[in-house]
Amino acid sequence: MFRKIQAVCLKVSSTLQTKPGSDFKIPLDSKTNEIEQKVEPHNDYFSTQFLLNFSILGTHVVSVEASVVDTSGIEWKTGPKTTVSVKSLEDPYSQQLRHQLQQQQTGPQPGPQRNIGPRQ
């Protein structure tokens, strides 16, 4: 029995594994991303792109799973399935803004004090 492939189905999901610091609560729905796309192959090749949101800093595990859909609409879990670890860091601009806001809230911090005396 031979089946003709109508589409390739790619499922991408990410899950937050660890985060630096526990100073705030994270809603459960923002810990995961799930996206699914079906693409039609041309000459046995296909291409697609995914844009995942890693707005919460920390380590995320991203899984990508491929399957095929035949002309009857039946999905065949053929694989492959792979996982990748992604570390989400704070960009320098956001970090600078956060430090400025913290300084405004706490007031100016005195710099290091030096004893200045006559030269000898």
N, C-alpha and C. Protein backbone atom coordinates (compact mmCIF):
# COMPACT_ATOMS: atom_id res chain seq x y z
N MET A 1 0.84 -1.18 0.00
CA MET A 1 0.00 0.00 0.00
C MET A 1 0.89 1.24 0.00
N PHE A 2 0.74 2.08 -1.00
CA PHE A 2 1.54 3.28 -1.14
C PHE A 2 0.68 4.50 -0.84
N ARG A 3 1.18 5.41 -0.03
CA ARG A 3 0.45 6.64 0.31
C ARG A 3 1.17 7.84 -0.27
N LYS A 4 0.41 8.78 -0.78
CA LYS A 4 0.99 10.01 -1.31
C LYS A 4 0.95 11.09 -0.23
N ILE A 5 2.05 11.79 -0.06
CA ILE A 5 2.15 12.83 0.97
C ILE A 5 1.53 14.12 0.42
N GLN A 6 0.56 14.64 1.18
CA GLN A 6 -0.07 15.90 0.82
C GLN A 6 0.62 17.07 1.51
N ALA A 7 1.04 16.87 2.78
CA ALA A 7 1.66 17.95 3.55
C ALA A 7 2.60 17.38 4.60
N VAL A 8 3.52 18.21 5.03
CA VAL A 8 4.39 17.90 6.16
C VAL A 8 3.92 18.77 7.31
N CYS A 9 3.68 18.15 8.45
CA CYS A 9 3.20 18.87 9.63
C CYS A 9 4.36 19.00 10.62
N LEU A 10 4.65 20.23 11.02
CA LEU A 10 5.72 20.49 11.99
C LEU A 10 5.10 21.09 13.24
N LYS A 11 5.40 20.49 14.38
CA LYS A 11 4.91 20.98 15.66
C LYS A 11 6.11 21.42 16.48
N VAL A 12 6.07 22.66 16.94
CA VAL A 12 7.15 23.21 17.75
C VAL A 12 6.55 23.62 19.09
N SER A 13 7.19 23.20 20.16
CA SER A 13 6.74 23.61 21.49
C SER A 13 7.95 23.92 22.35
N SER A 14 7.78 24.89 23.23
CA SER A 14 8.86 25.22 24.16
C SER A 14 8.29 25.29 25.56
N THR A 15 9.11 24.88 26.51
CA THR A 15 8.71 24.88 27.92
C THR A 15 9.82 25.50 28.75
N LEU A 16 9.44 26.40 29.64
CA LEU A 16 10.41 27.02 30.54
C LEU A 16 10.87 25.98 31.56
N GLN A 17 12.18 25.77 31.64
CA GLN A 17 12.74 24.80 32.59
C GLN A 17 13.23 25.47 33.86
N THR A 18 14.05 26.52 33.70
CA THR A 18 14.58 27.23 34.86
C THR A 18 14.55 28.72 34.57
N LYS A 19 14.49 29.50 35.63
CA LYS A 19 14.54 30.96 35.48
C LYS A 19 15.49 31.51 36.52
N PRO A 20 16.18 32.61 36.20
CA PRO A 20 17.13 33.19 37.15
C PRO A 20 16.40 34.01 38.20
N GLY A 21 16.28 33.52 39.40
CA GLY A 21 15.61 34.25 40.47
C GLY A 21 14.13 33.93 40.49
N SER A 22 13.54 34.02 41.66
CA SER A 22 12.12 33.71 41.80
C SER A 22 11.41 34.88 42.47
N ASP A 23 11.66 36.08 41.97
CA ASP A 23 11.09 37.27 42.60
C ASP A 23 9.69 37.59 42.10
N PHE A 24 9.19 36.86 41.11
CA PHE A 24 7.83 37.11 40.64
C PHE A 24 7.19 35.81 40.19
N LYS A 25 5.87 35.80 40.23
CA LYS A 25 5.13 34.61 39.82
C LYS A 25 4.90 34.65 38.32
N ILE A 26 4.99 33.49 37.68
CA ILE A 26 4.81 33.39 36.23
C ILE A 26 3.50 32.67 35.96
N PRO A 27 2.61 33.28 35.16
CA PRO A 27 1.38 32.57 34.80
C PRO A 27 1.72 31.29 34.03
N LEU A 28 0.94 30.24 34.28
CA LEU A 28 1.21 28.94 33.67
C LEU A 28 1.19 28.99 32.15
N ASP A 29 0.30 29.79 31.57
CA ASP A 29 0.19 29.84 30.11
C ASP A 29 1.38 30.51 29.45
N SER A 30 2.16 31.29 30.17
CA SER A 30 3.32 31.93 29.56
C SER A 30 4.58 31.08 29.68
N LYS A 31 4.49 29.89 30.29
CA LYS A 31 5.65 29.01 30.40
C LYS A 31 5.83 28.15 29.15
N THR A 32 4.82 28.08 28.29
CA THR A 32 4.92 27.23 27.11
C THR A 32 4.52 27.99 25.85
N ASN A 33 5.13 27.60 24.75
CA ASN A 33 4.77 28.06 23.41
C ASN A 33 4.44 26.82 22.60
N GLU A 34 3.38 26.87 21.82
CA GLU A 34 3.06 25.75 20.93
C GLU A 34 2.60 26.31 19.59
N ILE A 35 3.26 25.86 18.53
CA ILE A 35 2.92 26.30 17.18
C ILE A 35 2.92 25.07 16.27
N GLU A 36 1.96 25.02 15.36
CA GLU A 36 1.90 23.93 14.39
C GLU A 36 1.71 24.53 13.00
N GLN A 37 2.46 24.02 12.04
CA GLN A 37 2.33 24.47 10.65
C GLN A 37 2.35 23.27 9.73
N LYS A 38 1.48 23.34 8.71
CA LYS A 38 1.48 22.32 7.66
C LYS A 38 1.96 22.99 6.38
N VAL A 39 2.92 22.35 5.73
CA VAL A 39 3.48 22.89 4.49
C VAL A 39 3.43 21.81 3.41
N GLU A 40 3.20 22.24 2.20
CA GLU A 40 3.14 21.33 1.07
C GLU A 40 4.53 21.19 0.46
N PRO A 41 5.03 19.95 0.36
CA PRO A 41 6.36 19.78 -0.22
C PRO A 41 6.34 19.95 -1.74
N HIS A 42 7.43 20.49 -2.28
CA HIS A 42 7.61 20.65 -3.73
C HIS A 42 8.92 19.96 -4.10
N ASN A 43 8.84 19.00 -5.00
CA ASN A 43 10.01 18.21 -5.40
C ASN A 43 10.71 17.60 -4.20
N ASP A 44 9.93 17.09 -3.27
CA ASP A 44 10.41 16.43 -2.05
C ASP A 44 11.13 17.36 -1.07
N TYR A 45 10.95 18.68 -1.20
CA TYR A 45 11.55 19.63 -0.28
C TYR A 45 10.47 20.56 0.25
N PHE A 46 10.70 21.09 1.45
CA PHE A 46 9.79 22.08 2.03
C PHE A 46 10.59 23.01 2.91
N SER A 47 9.98 24.15 3.21
CA SER A 47 10.63 25.12 4.08
C SER A 47 9.56 25.87 4.85
N THR A 48 9.84 26.17 6.09
CA THR A 48 8.95 26.99 6.91
C THR A 48 9.77 27.63 8.02
N GLN A 49 9.17 28.60 8.69
CA GLN A 49 9.85 29.31 9.78
C GLN A 49 8.92 29.43 10.97
N PHE A 50 9.52 29.48 12.16
CA PHE A 50 8.78 29.67 13.40
C PHE A 50 9.42 30.81 14.17
N LEU A 51 8.59 31.61 14.82
CA LEU A 51 9.07 32.67 15.69
C LEU A 51 8.49 32.42 17.07
N LEU A 52 9.35 32.07 18.01
CA LEU A 52 8.92 31.75 19.37
C LEU A 52 9.19 32.93 20.29
N ASN A 53 8.33 33.11 21.26
CA ASN A 53 8.45 34.20 22.22
C ASN A 53 9.10 33.67 23.49
N PHE A 54 10.29 34.19 23.80
CA PHE A 54 10.98 33.83 25.04
C PHE A 54 11.03 35.06 25.93
N SER A 55 9.86 35.59 26.28
CA SER A 55 9.80 36.83 27.05
C SER A 55 10.22 36.63 28.50
N ILE A 56 10.18 35.39 28.98
CA ILE A 56 10.61 35.11 30.35
C ILE A 56 12.05 34.62 30.29
N LEU A 57 12.91 35.29 31.05
CA LEU A 57 14.32 34.93 31.05
C LEU A 57 14.50 33.55 31.69
N GLY A 58 15.44 32.80 31.16
CA GLY A 58 15.72 31.48 31.71
C GLY A 58 16.05 30.48 30.63
N THR A 59 16.06 29.21 31.00
CA THR A 59 16.36 28.13 30.07
C THR A 59 15.05 27.49 29.60
N HIS A 60 14.89 27.40 28.29
CA HIS A 60 13.71 26.81 27.68
C HIS A 60 14.14 25.57 26.90
N VAL A 61 13.29 24.54 26.91
CA VAL A 61 13.52 23.36 26.09
C VAL A 61 12.55 23.43 24.92
N VAL A 62 13.10 23.44 23.69
CA VAL A 62 12.30 23.53 22.47
C VAL A 62 12.29 22.16 21.80
N SER A 63 11.08 21.66 21.51
CA SER A 63 10.93 20.37 20.82
C SER A 63 10.32 20.62 19.44
N VAL A 64 10.86 19.94 18.44
CA VAL A 64 10.35 20.01 17.07
C VAL A 64 10.03 18.59 16.64
N GLU A 65 8.78 18.38 16.20
CA GLU A 65 8.34 17.05 15.77
C GLU A 65 7.73 17.15 14.38
N ALA A 66 8.14 16.24 13.50
CA ALA A 66 7.63 16.22 12.12
C ALA A 66 6.73 15.01 11.92
N SER A 67 5.70 15.20 11.12
CA SER A 67 4.83 14.10 10.70
C SER A 67 4.36 14.42 9.29
N VAL A 68 3.74 13.44 8.63
CA VAL A 68 3.23 13.68 7.27
C VAL A 68 1.73 13.44 7.25
N VAL A 69 1.06 14.16 6.34
CA VAL A 69 -0.38 14.02 6.14
C VAL A 69 -0.57 13.48 4.73
N ASP A 70 -1.33 12.38 4.61
CA ASP A 70 -1.55 11.81 3.28
C ASP A 70 -2.76 12.47 2.61
N THR A 71 -3.05 12.04 1.39
CA THR A 71 -4.14 12.65 0.61
C THR A 71 -5.51 12.37 1.23
N SER A 72 -5.62 11.41 2.13
CA SER A 72 -6.88 11.14 2.83
C SER A 72 -7.04 12.01 4.08
N GLY A 73 -6.00 12.81 4.39
CA GLY A 73 -6.05 13.67 5.57
C GLY A 73 -5.60 13.01 6.85
N ILE A 74 -5.06 11.80 6.74
CA ILE A 74 -4.58 11.07 7.91
C ILE A 74 -3.15 11.49 8.22
N GLU A 75 -2.92 11.83 9.49
CA GLU A 75 -1.57 12.23 9.92
C GLU A 75 -0.79 11.01 10.38
N TRP A 76 0.42 10.86 9.84
CA TRP A 76 1.31 9.76 10.18
C TRP A 76 2.49 10.31 10.98
N LYS A 77 2.65 9.83 12.20
CA LYS A 77 3.73 10.29 13.07
C LYS A 77 5.02 9.57 12.68
N THR A 78 5.66 10.11 11.65
CA THR A 78 6.86 9.47 11.10
C THR A 78 8.14 9.97 11.76
N GLY A 79 8.08 11.13 12.40
CA GLY A 79 9.28 11.70 12.99
C GLY A 79 10.06 12.46 11.94
N PRO A 80 11.22 12.93 12.24
CA PRO A 80 11.93 12.81 13.50
C PRO A 80 11.41 13.79 14.55
N LYS A 81 11.90 13.61 15.77
CA LYS A 81 11.61 14.53 16.86
C LYS A 81 12.95 14.89 17.50
N THR A 82 13.15 16.19 17.71
CA THR A 82 14.41 16.63 18.30
C THR A 82 14.13 17.72 19.33
N THR A 83 15.06 17.89 20.26
CA THR A 83 14.93 18.94 21.28
C THR A 83 16.22 19.76 21.33
N VAL A 84 16.04 21.02 21.68
CA VAL A 84 17.16 21.95 21.79
C VAL A 84 16.94 22.80 23.04
N SER A 85 18.00 23.06 23.78
CA SER A 85 17.91 23.97 24.93
C SER A 85 18.25 25.38 24.47
N VAL A 86 17.43 26.34 24.91
CA VAL A 86 17.62 27.74 24.55
C VAL A 86 17.70 28.56 25.84
N LYS A 87 18.73 29.39 25.95
CA LYS A 87 18.86 30.26 27.11
C LYS A 87 18.44 31.67 26.70
N SER A 88 17.39 32.17 27.33
CA SER A 88 16.87 33.50 27.03
C SER A 88 17.50 34.50 27.99
N LEU A 89 18.19 35.48 27.44
CA LEU A 89 18.88 36.49 28.24
C LEU A 89 18.21 37.84 28.07
N GLU A 90 18.47 38.73 29.00
CA GLU A 90 17.95 40.09 28.92
C GLU A 90 18.83 40.90 27.98
N ASP A 91 18.19 41.63 27.05
CA ASP A 91 18.98 42.43 26.14
C ASP A 91 19.55 43.64 26.90
N PRO A 92 20.69 44.17 26.47
CA PRO A 92 21.36 45.26 27.19
C PRO A 92 20.49 46.51 27.36
N TYR A 93 19.67 46.83 26.38
CA TYR A 93 18.82 48.03 26.47
C TYR A 93 17.80 47.88 27.59
N SER A 94 17.13 46.74 27.66
CA SER A 94 16.14 46.50 28.71
C SER A 94 16.80 46.47 30.08
N GLN A 95 17.99 45.91 30.13
CA GLN A 95 18.72 45.85 31.40
C GLN A 95 19.07 47.26 31.88
N GLN A 96 19.49 48.11 30.95
CA GLN A 96 19.82 49.49 31.30
C GLN A 96 18.57 50.23 31.79
N LEU A 97 17.45 50.05 31.13
CA LEU A 97 16.21 50.69 31.57
C LEU A 97 15.79 50.21 32.96
N ARG A 98 15.92 48.92 33.20
CA ARG A 98 15.55 48.38 34.51
C ARG A 98 16.42 48.97 35.60
N HIS A 99 17.72 49.11 35.35
CA HIS A 99 18.63 49.71 36.34
C HIS A 99 18.29 51.17 36.59
N GLN A 100 17.93 51.90 35.53
CA GLN A 100 17.56 53.30 35.70
C GLN A 100 16.29 53.43 36.53
N LEU A 101 15.32 52.58 36.30
CA LEU A 101 14.08 52.62 37.08
C LEU A 101 14.34 52.29 38.54
N GLN A 102 15.20 51.31 38.79
CA GLN A 102 15.53 50.95 40.16
C GLN A 102 16.23 52.10 40.88
N GLN A 103 17.11 52.80 40.17
CA GLN A 103 17.81 53.94 40.78
C GLN A 103 16.85 55.08 41.07
N GLN A 104 15.88 55.32 40.20
CA GLN A 104 14.91 56.37 40.43
C GLN A 104 14.03 56.06 41.63
N GLN A 105 13.70 54.80 41.82
CA GLN A 105 12.84 54.40 42.94
C GLN A 105 13.58 54.44 44.27
N THR A 106 14.85 54.11 44.28
CA THR A 106 15.60 54.08 45.53
C THR A 106 16.38 55.36 45.79
N GLY A 107 16.46 56.23 44.82
CA GLY A 107 17.23 57.45 44.97
C GLY A 107 18.66 57.25 44.54
N PRO A 108 19.41 58.31 44.38
CA PRO A 108 20.80 58.17 43.93
C PRO A 108 21.65 57.46 44.98
N GLN A 109 22.48 56.60 44.52
CA GLN A 109 23.38 55.87 45.40
C GLN A 109 24.72 56.60 45.45
N PRO A 110 25.26 56.78 46.64
CA PRO A 110 26.56 57.45 46.72
C PRO A 110 27.65 56.57 46.11
N GLY A 111 28.57 57.20 45.43
CA GLY A 111 29.69 56.47 44.82
C GLY A 111 30.69 56.07 45.88
N PRO A 112 31.73 55.37 45.49
CA PRO A 112 32.76 54.97 46.45
C PRO A 112 33.47 56.19 47.00
N GLN A 113 33.75 56.17 48.29
CA GLN A 113 34.42 57.31 48.92
C GLN A 113 35.92 57.09 48.91
N ARG A 114 36.63 58.18 48.67
CA ARG A 114 38.09 58.12 48.67
C ARG A 114 38.62 59.14 49.66
N ASN A 115 39.69 58.76 50.30
CA ASN A 115 40.37 59.71 51.19
C ASN A 115 41.39 60.47 50.34
N ILE A 116 41.20 61.77 50.28
CA ILE A 116 42.13 62.59 49.50
C ILE A 116 42.99 63.36 50.49
N GLY A 117 44.23 63.13 50.40
CA GLY A 117 45.15 63.80 51.30
C GLY A 117 46.26 64.48 50.52
N PRO A 118 47.10 65.21 51.20
CA PRO A 118 48.22 65.86 50.51
C PRO A 118 49.19 64.83 49.96
N ARG A 119 49.76 65.17 48.82
CA ARG A 119 50.76 64.27 48.20
C ARG A 119 52.06 64.37 48.98
N GLN A 120 52.76 63.30 49.04
CA GLN A 120 54.03 63.32 49.75
C GLN A 120 55.16 62.98 48.85
